[in-house]
Amino acid sequence: MAISKLFSLLPLLSMAVVLTLHTAMAADPLFHFCSNSGNFTPNSNYQNNLNQLLGDLYLKTPINGFGSGSAGKYSDQTYGLSLCRGDVSAADCKSCVADAGSALRDRCPYNKGAIIWYDNCLVKYSDEDFLGKIDNGNKFYMWNVQEVSNPEEFNRKTKELLSELAGKAYGVKSLYATGETELGAGGSSTTSEKLYGLVQCTRDLSGEDCKKCLDGAIGELPNCCDSKEGGRVVGGSCNFRYEIYPFVNDA
């Protein structure tokens, strides 16, 4: 899949990006950003609080696929969350959150805020309280370079499927939904006759804000994935993915 970073980043995160693409040998991050809101010094109270926060997320998240919280107080307080994809096992969730925390320590060693995405999870922290707020600034696109043979019909079905899933996700506790739809002959450049989709929000959002976040992401389909056989809009509060092959792990 090709990948693209989006324009503006909220004050939380900087425009400086190090991008690591997937390899066949390791589960590398999809993307990450380091904060430009400030740095902490080694062995400071902030670092101790951040270590505590990441440890808490590592313990809490695998239980139900999501964790959030804060550590410390006043100027040394840090806030964070972690989210695992809704079809990921507790063991794989735990492993992903551990990898994410370790990777952020390496890539953003003294930044007070950072965010990282993997296929299986997201981890985010900051010295600013972002919990319960839609993150519209930290976002990127991924897409399949193969194009469909009937773009107008395929784009319509893609938007319909993702909008239907968004309507389901915001009404359930997990803020997560998957589904599929028939494409029919000529729906893609392959022999595939089905389209598969997934949407998910971080569970610090209300159902209404989840729907708002997903509707905004789906509205970016023409910029992200027009006529592409697969694509994703991945953000700090919600994401969607669609493909012409099954990619969700069955329970």
PDB file of C-alpha atoms in Angstrom:
ATOM      1  CA  MET A   1       0.000   0.000   0.000  1.00  0.00           C
ATOM      2  CA  ALA A   2       1.057   3.544  -0.663  1.00  0.00           C
ATOM      3  CA  ILE A   3       0.967   5.982   2.239  1.00  0.00           C
ATOM      4  CA  SER A   4       0.571   9.707   2.677  1.00  0.00           C
ATOM      5  CA  LYS A   5       0.872  12.053   5.669  1.00  0.00           C
ATOM      6  CA  LEU A   6      -1.712  14.807   6.007  1.00  0.00           C
ATOM      7  CA  PHE A   7      -1.028  18.520   6.256  1.00  0.00           C
ATOM      8  CA  SER A   8      -1.699  20.083   9.663  1.00  0.00           C
ATOM      9  CA  LEU A   9      -0.922  18.576  13.028  1.00  0.00           C
ATOM     10  CA  LEU A  10      -2.523  19.963  16.145  1.00  0.00           C
ATOM     11  CA  PRO A  11      -0.154  21.599  18.646  1.00  0.00           C
ATOM     12  CA  LEU A  12       0.278  18.183  20.213  1.00  0.00           C
ATOM     13  CA  LEU A  13       2.392  16.773  17.400  1.00  0.00           C
ATOM     14  CA  SER A  14       5.073  18.060  15.089  1.00  0.00           C
ATOM     15  CA  MET A  15       5.452  18.036  11.345  1.00  0.00           C
ATOM     16  CA  ALA A  16       8.669  16.078  11.750  1.00  0.00           C
ATOM     17  CA  VAL A  17       7.888  12.512  10.729  1.00  0.00           C
ATOM     18  CA  VAL A  18       9.806   9.298  10.553  1.00  0.00           C
ATOM     19  CA  LEU A  19       7.911   6.788   8.461  1.00  0.00           C
ATOM     20  CA  THR A  20       8.495   3.078   8.727  1.00  0.00           C
ATOM     21  CA  LEU A  21       6.801   0.843   6.193  1.00  0.00           C
ATOM     22  CA  HIS A  22       5.864  -2.746   6.804  1.00  0.00           C
ATOM     23  CA  THR A  23       8.423  -5.425   6.111  1.00  0.00           C
ATOM     24  CA  ALA A  24       7.903  -9.121   5.704  1.00  0.00           C
ATOM     25  CA  MET A  25      10.086  -9.867   8.708  1.00  0.00           C
ATOM     26  CA  ALA A  26       8.715  -7.620  11.448  1.00  0.00           C
ATOM     27  CA  ALA A  27       5.554  -5.909  12.629  1.00  0.00           C
ATOM     28  CA  ASP A  28       6.826  -2.378  12.134  1.00  0.00           C
ATOM     29  CA  PRO A  29       4.708   0.723  12.795  1.00  0.00           C
ATOM     30  CA  LEU A  30       2.467   2.106  10.108  1.00  0.00           C
ATOM     31  CA  PHE A  31       3.326   5.655  11.145  1.00  0.00           C
ATOM     32  CA  HIS A  32       4.298   7.801  14.115  1.00  0.00           C
ATOM     33  CA  PHE A  33       4.638  11.431  15.148  1.00  0.00           C
ATOM     34  CA  CYS A  34       6.735  13.012  17.901  1.00  0.00           C
ATOM     35  CA  SER A  35       5.510  16.098  19.746  1.00  0.00           C
ATOM     36  CA  ASN A  36       7.017  19.559  19.442  1.00  0.00           C
ATOM     37  CA  SER A  37       5.135  20.799  22.509  1.00  0.00           C
ATOM     38  CA  GLY A  38       8.198  20.380  24.682  1.00  0.00           C
ATOM     39  CA  ASN A  39      10.767  17.924  25.984  1.00  0.00           C
ATOM     40  CA  PHE A  40      11.393  16.404  29.390  1.00  0.00           C
ATOM     41  CA  THR A  41      14.748  15.752  31.005  1.00  0.00           C
ATOM     42  CA  PRO A  42      16.012  12.254  31.823  1.00  0.00           C
ATOM     43  CA  ASN A  43      15.018  10.908  35.242  1.00  0.00           C
ATOM     44  CA  SER A  44      12.561  13.776  35.747  1.00  0.00           C
ATOM     45  CA  ASN A  45       9.145  13.503  37.399  1.00  0.00           C
ATOM     46  CA  TYR A  46       7.563  13.663  33.948  1.00  0.00           C
ATOM     47  CA  GLN A  47       9.566  10.681  32.747  1.00  0.00           C
ATOM     48  CA  ASN A  48       8.616   8.723  35.855  1.00  0.00           C
ATOM     49  CA  ASN A  49       4.953   9.557  35.294  1.00  0.00           C
ATOM     50  CA  LEU A  50       5.178   8.606  31.633  1.00  0.00           C
ATOM     51  CA  ASN A  51       6.757   5.275  32.536  1.00  0.00           C
ATOM     52  CA  GLN A  52       3.952   4.644  35.006  1.00  0.00           C
ATOM     53  CA  LEU A  53       1.316   5.591  32.435  1.00  0.00           C
ATOM     54  CA  LEU A  54       2.721   3.306  29.743  1.00  0.00           C
ATOM     55  CA  GLY A  55       2.953   0.488  32.264  1.00  0.00           C
ATOM     56  CA  ASP A  56      -0.682   0.996  33.251  1.00  0.00           C
ATOM     57  CA  LEU A  57      -1.787   0.974  29.613  1.00  0.00           C
ATOM     58  CA  TYR A  58       0.165  -2.213  29.010  1.00  0.00           C
ATOM     59  CA  LEU A  59      -1.692  -3.891  31.872  1.00  0.00           C
ATOM     60  CA  LYS A  60      -5.169  -2.449  31.268  1.00  0.00           C
ATOM     61  CA  THR A  61      -5.576  -2.467  27.498  1.00  0.00           C
ATOM     62  CA  PRO A  62      -5.569  -6.219  26.716  1.00  0.00           C
ATOM     63  CA  ILE A  63      -8.509  -6.811  29.064  1.00  0.00           C
ATOM     64  CA  ASN A  64     -11.052  -5.177  26.746  1.00  0.00           C
ATOM     65  CA  GLY A  65      -8.941  -3.683  23.951  1.00  0.00           C
ATOM     66  CA  PHE A  66      -8.782  -0.133  25.251  1.00  0.00           C
ATOM     67  CA  GLY A  67      -7.109   1.761  28.058  1.00  0.00           C
ATOM     68  CA  SER A  68      -6.798   5.415  29.030  1.00  0.00           C
ATOM     69  CA  GLY A  69      -5.692   7.478  31.990  1.00  0.00           C
ATOM     70  CA  SER A  70      -3.149   9.865  33.411  1.00  0.00           C
ATOM     71  CA  ALA A  71      -0.247   9.867  35.835  1.00  0.00           C
ATOM     72  CA  GLY A  72       1.195  12.598  38.025  1.00  0.00           C
ATOM     73  CA  LYS A  73      -0.198  16.065  38.597  1.00  0.00           C
ATOM     74  CA  TYR A  74       0.309  19.702  37.765  1.00  0.00           C
ATOM     75  CA  SER A  75       3.009  20.416  35.169  1.00  0.00           C
ATOM     76  CA  ASP A  76       4.336  16.858  35.334  1.00  0.00           C
ATOM     77  CA  GLN A  77       1.027  15.174  34.529  1.00  0.00           C
ATOM     78  CA  THR A  78       0.851  13.014  31.418  1.00  0.00           C
ATOM     79  CA  TYR A  79      -2.244  11.665  29.644  1.00  0.00           C
ATOM     80  CA  GLY A  80      -2.491   8.637  27.405  1.00  0.00           C
ATOM     81  CA  LEU A  81      -4.579   6.004  25.714  1.00  0.00           C
ATOM     82  CA  SER A  82      -4.102   2.777  23.827  1.00  0.00           C
ATOM     83  CA  LEU A  83      -6.517   1.016  21.505  1.00  0.00           C
ATOM     84  CA  CYS A  84      -6.303  -2.407  19.922  1.00  0.00           C
ATOM     85  CA  ARG A  85      -8.154  -3.333  16.750  1.00  0.00           C
ATOM     86  CA  GLY A  86     -11.457  -4.935  17.613  1.00  0.00           C
ATOM     87  CA  ASP A  87     -10.605  -8.359  16.187  1.00  0.00           C
ATOM     88  CA  VAL A  88      -7.197  -8.671  17.888  1.00  0.00           C
ATOM     89  CA  SER A  89      -6.678 -11.265  20.622  1.00  0.00           C
ATOM     90  CA  ALA A  90      -5.713 -10.221  24.153  1.00  0.00           C
ATOM     91  CA  ALA A  91      -2.250 -11.735  23.668  1.00  0.00           C
ATOM     92  CA  ASP A  92      -1.639  -9.891  20.387  1.00  0.00           C
ATOM     93  CA  CYS A  93      -3.039  -6.699  21.909  1.00  0.00           C
ATOM     94  CA  LYS A  94      -0.653  -6.914  24.841  1.00  0.00           C
ATOM     95  CA  SER A  95       2.287  -7.556  22.536  1.00  0.00           C
ATOM     96  CA  CYS A  96       1.370  -4.629  20.283  1.00  0.00           C
ATOM     97  CA  VAL A  97       0.991  -2.170  23.163  1.00  0.00           C
ATOM     98  CA  ALA A  98       4.365  -3.285  24.525  1.00  0.00           C
ATOM     99  CA  ASP A  99       5.988  -2.835  21.101  1.00  0.00           C
ATOM    100  CA  ALA A 100       4.373   0.581  20.718  1.00  0.00           C
ATOM    101  CA  GLY A 101       5.621   1.839  24.073  1.00  0.00           C
ATOM    102  CA  SER A 102       9.119   0.591  23.342  1.00  0.00           C
ATOM    103  CA  ALA A 103       9.144   2.091  19.845  1.00  0.00           C
ATOM    104  CA  LEU A 104       8.037   5.500  21.110  1.00  0.00           C
ATOM    105  CA  ARG A 105      10.791   5.523  23.718  1.00  0.00           C
ATOM    106  CA  ASP A 106      13.288   4.934  20.903  1.00  0.00           C
ATOM    107  CA  ARG A 107      11.801   7.280  18.325  1.00  0.00           C
ATOM    108  CA  CYS A 108      10.613  10.114  20.591  1.00  0.00           C
ATOM    109  CA  PRO A 109      12.871   9.613  23.633  1.00  0.00           C
ATOM    110  CA  TYR A 110      12.327  12.979  25.364  1.00  0.00           C
ATOM    111  CA  ASN A 111       9.197  14.325  23.678  1.00  0.00           C
ATOM    112  CA  LYS A 112       6.325  15.037  26.049  1.00  0.00           C
ATOM    113  CA  GLY A 113       3.817  13.800  23.486  1.00  0.00           C
ATOM    114  CA  ALA A 114       3.798  11.159  20.776  1.00  0.00           C
ATOM    115  CA  ILE A 115       1.523   8.835  18.837  1.00  0.00           C
ATOM    116  CA  ILE A 116       2.168   5.592  16.996  1.00  0.00           C
ATOM    117  CA  TRP A 117       0.009   3.261  14.908  1.00  0.00           C
ATOM    118  CA  TYR A 118       0.413  -0.408  14.129  1.00  0.00           C
ATOM    119  CA  ASP A 119      -1.950  -2.722  12.279  1.00  0.00           C
ATOM    120  CA  ASN A 120      -3.069  -4.072  15.650  1.00  0.00           C
ATOM    121  CA  CYS A 121      -2.970  -1.046  17.948  1.00  0.00           C
ATOM    122  CA  LEU A 122      -2.550   2.667  18.610  1.00  0.00           C
ATOM    123  CA  VAL A 123      -0.728   4.295  21.537  1.00  0.00           C
ATOM    124  CA  LYS A 124      -0.819   8.028  22.249  1.00  0.00           C
ATOM    125  CA  TYR A 125       0.338  10.248  25.101  1.00  0.00           C
ATOM    126  CA  SER A 126       0.734  13.952  25.816  1.00  0.00           C
ATOM    127  CA  ASP A 127       1.295  16.515  28.531  1.00  0.00           C
ATOM    128  CA  GLU A 128      -2.042  18.044  27.419  1.00  0.00           C
ATOM    129  CA  ASP A 129      -5.379  16.475  28.338  1.00  0.00           C
ATOM    130  CA  PHE A 130      -6.745  15.271  24.996  1.00  0.00           C
ATOM    131  CA  LEU A 131      -9.039  12.558  26.368  1.00  0.00           C
ATOM    132  CA  GLY A 132     -12.633  12.810  25.177  1.00  0.00           C
ATOM    133  CA  LYS A 133     -11.746  15.181  22.334  1.00  0.00           C
ATOM    134  CA  ILE A 134     -11.728  14.367  18.625  1.00  0.00           C
ATOM    135  CA  ASP A 135      -8.204  14.419  17.206  1.00  0.00           C
ATOM    136  CA  ASN A 136      -8.501  15.793  13.663  1.00  0.00           C
ATOM    137  CA  GLY A 137      -4.851  16.717  13.269  1.00  0.00           C
ATOM    138  CA  ASN A 138      -2.952  13.441  13.483  1.00  0.00           C
ATOM    139  CA  LYS A 139      -3.924  11.523  10.404  1.00  0.00           C
ATOM    140  CA  PHE A 140      -2.544   9.711   7.397  1.00  0.00           C
ATOM    141  CA  TYR A 141      -3.751   7.789   4.340  1.00  0.00           C
ATOM    142  CA  MET A 142      -2.864   4.381   2.967  1.00  0.00           C
ATOM    143  CA  TRP A 143      -4.109   2.888  -0.285  1.00  0.00           C
ATOM    144  CA  ASN A 144      -3.718  -0.031  -2.662  1.00  0.00           C
ATOM    145  CA  VAL A 145      -2.043   1.066  -5.887  1.00  0.00           C
ATOM    146  CA  GLN A 146      -4.364  -1.167  -7.964  1.00  0.00           C
ATOM    147  CA  GLU A 147      -7.363   0.640  -9.471  1.00  0.00           C
ATOM    148  CA  VAL A 148     -10.835  -0.745 -10.060  1.00  0.00           C
ATOM    149  CA  SER A 149     -12.418  -1.104 -13.489  1.00  0.00           C
ATOM    150  CA  ASN A 150     -15.663   0.693 -12.578  1.00  0.00           C
ATOM    151  CA  PRO A 151     -14.589   3.587 -10.310  1.00  0.00           C
ATOM    152  CA  GLU A 152     -17.937   5.363  -9.992  1.00  0.00           C
ATOM    153  CA  GLU A 153     -19.829   2.270  -8.860  1.00  0.00           C
ATOM    154  CA  PHE A 154     -16.999   1.034  -6.645  1.00  0.00           C
ATOM    155  CA  ASN A 155     -16.588   4.411  -4.917  1.00  0.00           C
ATOM    156  CA  ARG A 156     -20.332   4.552  -4.292  1.00  0.00           C
ATOM    157  CA  LYS A 157     -20.412   1.087  -2.736  1.00  0.00           C
ATOM    158  CA  THR A 158     -17.337   1.836  -0.629  1.00  0.00           C
ATOM    159  CA  LYS A 159     -18.885   4.969   0.833  1.00  0.00           C
ATOM    160  CA  GLU A 160     -22.189   3.193   1.431  1.00  0.00           C
ATOM    161  CA  LEU A 161     -20.521   0.318   3.273  1.00  0.00           C
ATOM    162  CA  LEU A 162     -18.339   2.522   5.463  1.00  0.00           C
ATOM    163  CA  SER A 163     -21.235   4.858   6.264  1.00  0.00           C
ATOM    164  CA  GLU A 164     -23.361   1.875   7.252  1.00  0.00           C
ATOM    165  CA  LEU A 165     -20.583   0.603   9.517  1.00  0.00           C
ATOM    166  CA  ALA A 166     -20.155   4.044  11.090  1.00  0.00           C
ATOM    167  CA  GLY A 167     -23.858   4.009  11.867  1.00  0.00           C
ATOM    168  CA  LYS A 168     -23.418   0.701  13.671  1.00  0.00           C
ATOM    169  CA  ALA A 169     -20.180   1.498  15.487  1.00  0.00           C
ATOM    170  CA  TYR A 170     -21.289   4.640  17.287  1.00  0.00           C
ATOM    171  CA  GLY A 171     -24.197   2.793  18.885  1.00  0.00           C
ATOM    172  CA  VAL A 172     -22.171   0.023  20.525  1.00  0.00           C
ATOM    173  CA  LYS A 173     -19.824   0.114  23.502  1.00  0.00           C
ATOM    174  CA  SER A 174     -16.809  -1.033  21.488  1.00  0.00           C
ATOM    175  CA  LEU A 175     -17.208   1.786  18.918  1.00  0.00           C
ATOM    176  CA  TYR A 176     -16.153  -0.807  16.341  1.00  0.00           C
ATOM    177  CA  ALA A 177     -17.893  -2.454  13.409  1.00  0.00           C
ATOM    178  CA  THR A 178     -17.023  -4.633  10.420  1.00  0.00           C
ATOM    179  CA  GLY A 179     -19.016  -5.809   7.442  1.00  0.00           C
ATOM    180  CA  GLU A 180     -19.087  -6.647   3.764  1.00  0.00           C
ATOM    181  CA  THR A 181     -21.127  -5.952   0.661  1.00  0.00           C
ATOM    182  CA  GLU A 182     -21.548  -7.458  -2.792  1.00  0.00           C
ATOM    183  CA  LEU A 183     -19.641  -5.810  -5.612  1.00  0.00           C
ATOM    184  CA  GLY A 184     -20.852  -7.835  -8.558  1.00  0.00           C
ATOM    185  CA  ALA A 185     -18.933  -8.513 -11.749  1.00  0.00           C
ATOM    186  CA  GLY A 186     -16.491  -5.801 -12.715  1.00  0.00           C
ATOM    187  CA  GLY A 187     -16.439  -4.294  -9.248  1.00  0.00           C
ATOM    188  CA  SER A 188     -12.657  -4.386  -9.144  1.00  0.00           C
ATOM    189  CA  SER A 189      -9.695  -5.127 -11.353  1.00  0.00           C
ATOM    190  CA  THR A 190      -9.693  -8.685 -10.007  1.00  0.00           C
ATOM    191  CA  THR A 191     -12.325 -11.392  -9.781  1.00  0.00           C
ATOM    192  CA  SER A 192     -13.384 -10.267  -6.312  1.00  0.00           C
ATOM    193  CA  GLU A 193     -17.130  -9.905  -5.884  1.00  0.00           C
ATOM    194  CA  LYS A 194     -17.136  -8.583  -2.328  1.00  0.00           C
ATOM    195  CA  LEU A 195     -15.940  -5.495  -0.499  1.00  0.00           C
ATOM    196  CA  TYR A 196     -14.928  -5.705   3.164  1.00  0.00           C
ATOM    197  CA  GLY A 197     -14.806  -2.844   5.648  1.00  0.00           C
ATOM    198  CA  LEU A 198     -13.846  -1.914   9.215  1.00  0.00           C
ATOM    199  CA  VAL A 199     -14.394   1.242  11.278  1.00  0.00           C
ATOM    200  CA  GLN A 200     -13.281   1.995  14.841  1.00  0.00           C
ATOM    201  CA  CYS A 201     -13.015   4.867  17.308  1.00  0.00           C
ATOM    202  CA  THR A 202     -11.030   5.317  20.499  1.00  0.00           C
ATOM    203  CA  ARG A 203     -13.343   4.712  23.442  1.00  0.00           C
ATOM    204  CA  ASP A 204     -12.655   7.979  25.204  1.00  0.00           C
ATOM    205  CA  LEU A 205     -15.083   9.501  22.668  1.00  0.00           C
ATOM    206  CA  SER A 206     -18.844   9.613  23.090  1.00  0.00           C
ATOM    207  CA  GLY A 207     -20.920   7.718  20.539  1.00  0.00           C
ATOM    208  CA  GLU A 208     -21.911  10.984  18.896  1.00  0.00           C
ATOM    209  CA  ASP A 209     -18.308  12.160  18.600  1.00  0.00           C
ATOM    210  CA  CYS A 210     -17.310   8.751  17.227  1.00  0.00           C
ATOM    211  CA  LYS A 211     -19.899   9.134  14.464  1.00  0.00           C
ATOM    212  CA  LYS A 212     -18.715  12.681  13.785  1.00  0.00           C
ATOM    213  CA  CYS A 213     -15.100  11.516  13.577  1.00  0.00           C
ATOM    214  CA  LEU A 214     -15.914   8.619  11.238  1.00  0.00           C
ATOM    215  CA  ASP A 215     -18.148  10.738   9.011  1.00  0.00           C
ATOM    216  CA  GLY A 216     -15.274  13.177   8.637  1.00  0.00           C
ATOM    217  CA  ALA A 217     -12.838  10.410   7.772  1.00  0.00           C
ATOM    218  CA  ILE A 218     -15.225   8.850   5.247  1.00  0.00           C
ATOM    219  CA  GLY A 219     -15.651  12.271   3.681  1.00  0.00           C
ATOM    220  CA  GLU A 220     -11.960  12.135   2.806  1.00  0.00           C
ATOM    221  CA  LEU A 221     -12.389   9.092   0.554  1.00  0.00           C
ATOM    222  CA  PRO A 222     -11.996  11.128  -2.680  1.00  0.00           C
ATOM    223  CA  ASN A 223      -8.659  12.521  -1.461  1.00  0.00           C
ATOM    224  CA  CYS A 224      -7.420   9.245  -0.047  1.00  0.00           C
ATOM    225  CA  CYS A 225      -8.557   6.335  -2.109  1.00  0.00           C
ATOM    226  CA  ASP A 226     -10.516   7.334  -5.198  1.00  0.00           C
ATOM    227  CA  SER A 227     -10.911   4.226  -7.415  1.00  0.00           C
ATOM    228  CA  LYS A 228      -8.395   2.241  -5.315  1.00  0.00           C
ATOM    229  CA  GLU A 229      -9.036  -1.428  -4.483  1.00  0.00           C
ATOM    230  CA  GLY A 230      -8.189  -0.822  -0.828  1.00  0.00           C
ATOM    231  CA  GLY A 231      -7.601   2.115   1.447  1.00  0.00           C
ATOM    232  CA  ARG A 232      -7.440   3.541   4.945  1.00  0.00           C
ATOM    233  CA  VAL A 233      -7.845   6.864   6.677  1.00  0.00           C
ATOM    234  CA  VAL A 234      -6.112   6.474  10.027  1.00  0.00           C
ATOM    235  CA  GLY A 235      -6.316   9.115  12.745  1.00  0.00           C
ATOM    236  CA  GLY A 236      -5.737   9.693  16.410  1.00  0.00           C
ATOM    237  CA  SER A 237      -9.424   9.175  17.302  1.00  0.00           C
ATOM    238  CA  CYS A 238     -10.901   7.000  14.556  1.00  0.00           C
ATOM    239  CA  ASN A 239     -10.047   5.059  11.435  1.00  0.00           C
ATOM    240  CA  PHE A 240     -11.528   3.049   8.616  1.00  0.00           C
ATOM    241  CA  ARG A 241     -10.217   0.412   6.246  1.00  0.00           C
ATOM    242  CA  TYR A 242     -11.706  -1.301   3.214  1.00  0.00           C
ATOM    243  CA  GLU A 243     -10.338  -4.055   0.987  1.00  0.00           C
ATOM    244  CA  ILE A 244     -11.542  -6.442  -1.740  1.00  0.00           C
ATOM    245  CA  TYR A 245     -10.329  -9.375   0.367  1.00  0.00           C
ATOM    246  CA  PRO A 246     -11.160 -10.485   3.929  1.00  0.00           C
ATOM    247  CA  PHE A 247      -8.735  -8.939   6.418  1.00  0.00           C
ATOM    248  CA  VAL A 248     -10.612  -9.182   9.723  1.00  0.00           C
ATOM    249  CA  ASN A 249      -9.748 -12.073  12.021  1.00  0.00           C
ATOM    250  CA  ASP A 250     -12.767 -14.287  12.649  1.00  0.00           C
ATOM    251  CA  ALA A 251     -13.679 -14.876  16.281  1.00  0.00           C
TER     252      ALA A 251
END
